[in-house]
Short mmCIF file of C-alpha atoms in Angstrom, two decimals:
data_model
loop_
_atom_site.label_atom_id
_atom_site.label_comp_id
_atom_site.label_asym_id
_atom_site.label_seq_id
_atom_site.Cartn_x
_atom_site.Cartn_y
_atom_site.Cartn_z
CA MET M 1 0.00 0.00 0.00
CA LYS M 2 1.33 3.43 -0.88
CA LYS M 3 2.42 5.40 2.15
CA GLU M 4 0.35 8.48 2.94
CA THR M 5 2.04 11.87 2.85
CA LEU M 6 1.12 13.85 5.95
CA PHE M 7 0.36 17.58 5.79
CA VAL M 8 1.63 19.39 8.90
CA ALA M 9 1.74 23.07 9.89
CA PHE M 10 3.24 25.07 12.72
CA SER M 11 0.59 27.73 12.75
CA THR M 12 -0.74 30.60 14.85
CA GLN M 13 -2.21 34.03 14.23
CA LYS M 14 0.50 35.82 16.25
CA GLY M 15 3.68 36.86 14.45
CA GLY M 16 7.14 36.53 15.95
CA ILE M 17 6.42 33.37 17.91
CA GLY M 18 8.76 31.19 15.86
CA LYS M 19 6.56 29.16 13.54
CA THR M 20 8.85 29.68 10.53
CA ALA M 21 12.00 28.86 12.49
CA LEU M 22 10.39 25.71 13.88
CA THR M 23 9.30 24.65 10.40
CA VAL M 24 12.88 24.90 9.11
CA LEU M 25 14.54 23.34 12.16
CA ILE M 26 12.20 20.35 12.37
CA SER M 27 12.23 19.83 8.60
CA SER M 28 16.03 19.88 8.45
CA TYR M 29 16.37 17.59 11.46
CA LEU M 30 13.92 15.01 10.11
CA HIS M 31 15.27 15.15 6.55
CA TYR M 32 19.04 15.28 7.13
CA ARG M 33 19.33 13.51 10.48
CA GLN M 34 16.44 11.06 10.52
CA GLY M 35 16.44 10.20 6.80
CA MET M 36 12.81 11.11 6.24
CA ASN M 37 11.59 12.60 2.97
CA ILE M 38 10.45 16.13 3.72
CA ALA M 39 9.16 19.05 1.65
CA ILE M 40 8.03 22.57 2.54
CA VAL M 41 5.30 24.60 0.90
CA ASP M 42 6.05 28.22 1.74
CA CYS M 43 2.70 29.97 1.44
CA ASP M 44 3.54 32.82 3.80
CA TYR M 45 2.82 35.32 1.03
CA PRO M 46 4.28 37.80 0.20
CA GLN M 47 7.50 37.54 2.26
CA HIS M 48 8.13 33.82 1.64
CA SER M 49 10.72 33.71 4.42
CA ILE M 50 11.70 30.06 3.95
CA ALA M 51 12.04 30.35 0.17
CA GLU M 52 14.23 33.41 0.72
CA MET M 53 16.30 31.49 3.26
CA ARG M 54 16.80 28.69 0.73
CA LYS M 55 18.04 31.25 -1.81
CA ARG M 56 20.51 32.70 0.74
CA ASP M 57 21.68 29.25 1.79
CA THR M 58 22.21 28.14 -1.81
CA GLU M 59 24.02 31.31 -2.84
CA GLN M 60 26.41 30.98 0.09
CA VAL M 61 27.12 27.34 -0.71
CA MET M 62 27.91 28.24 -4.32
CA ALA M 63 30.18 31.12 -3.28
CA ASP M 64 31.94 29.55 -0.29
CA ASP M 65 34.25 26.52 -0.61
CA TYR M 66 33.74 25.59 3.04
CA TYR M 67 29.98 25.20 2.65
CA LYS M 68 30.45 23.66 -0.76
CA ARG M 69 32.50 20.88 0.86
CA LEU M 70 29.90 20.45 3.60
CA ALA M 71 27.15 20.07 1.02
CA TYR M 72 29.23 17.62 -1.02
CA ASN M 73 30.09 15.52 2.03
CA GLN M 74 26.48 15.49 3.13
CA PHE M 75 25.34 14.27 -0.27
CA THR M 76 28.04 11.59 -0.62
CA ASP M 77 27.98 10.35 3.01
CA LEU M 78 24.24 10.47 3.62
CA ASN M 79 22.93 10.48 0.04
CA ARG M 80 20.62 13.29 1.05
CA LYS M 81 19.66 15.95 -1.47
CA ALA M 82 18.15 19.18 -0.23
CA TYR M 83 14.44 18.96 0.45
CA PRO M 84 12.26 21.00 -1.92
CA VAL M 85 10.88 24.39 -0.88
CA GLU M 86 7.86 25.31 -2.99
CA GLU M 87 6.64 28.91 -3.13
CA SER M 88 2.88 29.31 -3.09
CA ASP M 89 0.13 31.29 -1.37
CA PRO M 90 -2.62 30.24 1.07
CA THR M 91 -5.26 29.93 -1.64
CA ASN M 92 -3.20 27.57 -3.81
CA ALA M 93 -1.12 25.82 -1.14
CA ILE M 94 -2.85 22.44 -1.30
CA GLU M 95 -2.71 22.37 -5.09
CA SER M 96 1.01 23.29 -4.90
CA ALA M 97 1.61 20.35 -2.56
CA GLN M 98 -0.30 17.98 -4.81
CA ASN M 99 1.68 19.13 -7.87
CA LEU M 100 4.89 18.66 -5.89
CA MET M 101 3.93 15.08 -5.04
CA GLU M 102 2.82 14.27 -8.58
CA ASN M 103 5.97 15.65 -10.20
CA SER M 104 8.50 14.17 -7.79
CA ASP M 105 10.16 10.76 -7.88
CA THR M 106 10.16 10.89 -4.08
CA THR M 107 7.29 9.80 -1.88
CA PHE M 108 7.27 12.41 0.84
CA ASP M 109 6.71 11.41 4.45
CA ILE M 110 5.71 14.91 5.52
CA ILE M 111 5.01 18.19 3.76
CA PHE M 112 5.21 21.16 6.11
CA PHE M 113 3.25 24.33 5.35
CA ASP M 114 4.38 27.78 6.44
CA LEU M 115 1.31 30.04 6.55
CA PRO M 116 0.60 33.72 7.21
CA GLY M 117 -0.10 34.63 10.82
CA THR M 118 -3.77 35.50 10.48
CA LEU M 119 -6.93 33.55 9.79
CA ASN M 120 -8.30 36.54 7.88
CA THR M 121 -5.87 36.05 5.00
CA GLN M 122 -7.71 34.54 2.04
CA GLY M 123 -7.22 30.79 1.78
CA VAL M 124 -5.67 30.24 5.23
CA VAL M 125 -8.70 28.54 6.81
CA ARG M 126 -9.14 26.25 3.78
CA THR M 127 -5.48 25.27 3.85
CA LEU M 128 -5.51 24.66 7.60
CA SER M 129 -8.60 22.48 7.25
CA ASN M 130 -6.58 20.25 4.91
CA MET M 131 -3.78 19.70 7.40
CA ASP M 132 -3.44 16.34 9.12
CA TYR M 133 -1.85 17.94 12.17
CA ILE M 134 -1.40 21.50 13.45
CA PHE M 135 1.12 22.54 16.09
CA ALA M 136 0.58 26.02 17.53
CA PRO M 137 3.56 27.67 19.27
CA ILE M 138 2.80 29.67 22.41
CA SER M 139 4.85 31.68 24.89
CA ALA M 140 4.26 32.85 28.46
CA ASP M 141 3.09 36.25 27.27
CA ARG M 142 -0.52 37.17 27.90
CA VAL M 143 -1.08 38.79 24.49
CA VAL M 144 0.52 35.86 22.65
CA LEU M 145 -1.30 33.30 24.75
CA GLU M 146 -4.73 34.91 24.34
CA SER M 147 -4.24 35.29 20.59
CA THR M 148 -3.11 31.68 20.15
CA LEU M 149 -5.85 30.27 22.37
CA ASN M 150 -8.43 32.18 20.33
CA PHE M 151 -6.83 30.78 17.17
CA ALA M 152 -6.78 27.20 18.48
CA SER M 153 -10.31 27.41 19.86
CA SER M 154 -11.58 28.77 16.54
CA ILE M 155 -9.95 25.93 14.60
CA ASN M 156 -11.26 23.40 17.10
CA ASP M 157 -14.83 24.75 17.17
CA ASN M 158 -15.26 25.55 13.46
CA ILE M 159 -13.28 22.77 11.78
CA ILE M 160 -12.26 19.85 14.00
CA SER M 161 -15.36 19.48 16.20
CA VAL M 162 -17.77 19.70 13.28
CA GLY M 163 -15.74 17.39 11.06
CA LYS M 164 -15.30 19.86 8.22
CA GLY M 165 -11.64 19.17 7.50
CA ASN M 166 -8.93 16.52 7.59
CA ILE M 167 -7.37 17.58 10.89
CA LYS M 168 -6.56 14.57 13.07
CA GLY M 169 -5.03 16.57 15.89
CA MET M 170 -4.00 20.03 17.04
CA HIS M 171 -1.46 20.57 19.81
CA LEU M 172 0.01 23.61 21.50
CA LEU M 173 3.73 23.80 22.27
CA TRP M 174 5.75 26.07 24.51
CA ASN M 175 8.32 28.05 22.53
CA MET M 176 10.86 30.67 23.62
CA VAL M 177 10.71 29.44 27.21
CA ASP M 178 12.75 31.57 29.62
CA GLY M 179 14.42 29.22 32.09
CA ARG M 180 14.53 31.98 34.71
CA GLU M 181 10.75 32.22 34.94
CA LYS M 182 9.04 30.36 37.73
CA SER M 183 7.37 27.10 36.75
CA GLU M 184 4.23 28.22 38.59
CA LEU M 185 3.55 30.70 35.78
CA TYR M 186 3.47 27.91 33.20
CA GLU M 187 1.37 25.71 35.48
CA THR M 188 -1.21 28.48 35.78
CA TYR M 189 -1.36 28.91 32.01
CA GLU M 190 -1.57 25.15 31.48
CA ASP M 191 -4.57 24.98 33.83
CA VAL M 192 -6.34 27.50 31.58
CA ILE M 193 -5.36 25.55 28.47
CA ALA M 194 -6.61 22.29 30.03
CA GLU M 195 -9.99 23.90 30.76
CA LEU M 196 -10.31 24.65 27.04
CA GLY M 197 -9.58 21.00 26.23
CA LEU M 198 -6.51 21.79 24.15
CA PRO M 199 -3.61 19.30 24.35
CA ILE M 200 -0.09 20.65 24.89
CA LEU M 201 3.18 18.92 24.07
CA LYS M 202 5.50 17.81 26.87
CA THR M 203 8.58 19.13 25.07
CA PHE M 204 9.32 22.85 25.27
CA ILE M 205 11.77 24.93 23.24
CA PRO M 206 14.03 27.26 25.26
CA ASP M 207 14.65 30.90 24.40
CA THR M 208 18.18 30.95 23.02
CA LYS M 209 20.18 33.06 20.59
CA ARG M 210 21.30 29.95 18.70
CA PHE M 211 17.95 29.95 16.86
CA ARG M 212 19.15 32.93 14.84
CA ARG M 213 22.44 31.37 13.80
CA GLU M 214 22.43 30.70 10.07
CA GLN M 215 25.28 30.08 7.62
CA ASN M 216 27.96 32.70 8.13
CA THR M 217 31.26 33.89 6.69
CA GLN M 218 33.05 32.96 9.93
CA HIS M 219 32.03 29.31 9.42
CA ARG M 220 30.74 29.04 12.97
CA PRO M 221 28.47 26.05 13.69
CA ILE M 222 25.10 26.33 11.94
CA PHE M 223 21.81 25.98 13.72
CA ARG M 224 19.12 27.14 11.28
CA SER M 225 19.52 26.17 7.62
CA THR M 226 17.43 24.67 4.84
CA LEU M 227 20.47 22.82 3.48
CA PHE M 228 22.08 21.46 6.64
CA PRO M 229 20.85 20.07 9.97
CA ALA M 230 21.60 21.87 13.21
CA ASP M 231 25.21 21.29 14.28
CA ASN M 232 25.51 18.70 17.06
CA SER M 233 27.19 21.20 19.36
CA LEU M 234 24.16 23.50 19.09
CA LEU M 235 21.51 20.79 18.92
CA LYS M 236 22.23 19.69 22.48
CA GLY M 237 19.95 21.54 24.87
CA SER M 238 17.82 23.03 22.09
CA ASN M 239 15.18 20.27 22.45
CA ILE M 240 14.70 20.23 18.66
CA ASP M 241 15.55 16.52 18.64
CA LEU M 242 13.13 15.82 21.50
CA LEU M 243 10.39 17.88 19.86
CA SER M 244 10.87 16.02 16.58
CA ASP M 245 10.56 12.68 18.38
CA GLU M 246 7.40 13.75 20.21
CA ILE M 247 5.81 15.07 17.02
CA LEU M 248 6.62 11.83 15.21
CA SER M 249 5.10 9.81 18.05
CA ILE M 250 1.85 11.75 17.56
CA ILE M 251 1.57 11.84 13.77
CA THR M 252 2.64 8.21 13.19
CA GLU M 253 0.25 6.63 15.70
#
């Protein structure tokens, strides 16, 4: 039987909470480290942040012998080509994914979708309704939390509960967690989340500057790239590996 390609999105209606960074980091970890076949449909129109990152990454590899060797070694040692990043928009995102699957020799395990941060953008609700799983990043900030809970409740009430879409599950996840904050704050927020009946992942992502570290002229270890996985020295303590494992345990049940 042909394996099903899962559609997954890190999505919220609040900007700056890390959905694009998580999409890249998890995609690169699963593709380059775990050997899964991943693709991204970048429908965050008009900025297309991931597509622009792929262009920057590729240009630097072509211009820099150090990264050129890294890319060559990765291809020869792991036999891993770069995963495709398809530019689209919310209205045509599902069709873009279907065309990608039809025109590729690869059977993708997961296609991640990077969407605009508002449900009011044309096509966003339709695209979200076609996801198999949605993961909504949240932080211990009242404005962010209220916005994301409204987003999650709206998706749950208008799509999942009434069976209008394909969504099998939606989970919240703590992102940008400040280790200096008291755990009681998170426990209080989680009590509110539990009252709404929204599941939350056990794994949290800490707030750390490494999330902004891309390919660089100093050839320092890379964390965020569409062409390479996070360097082992930076992966430790980031919880990206743990988050990937927990997400896989949910979507492959």
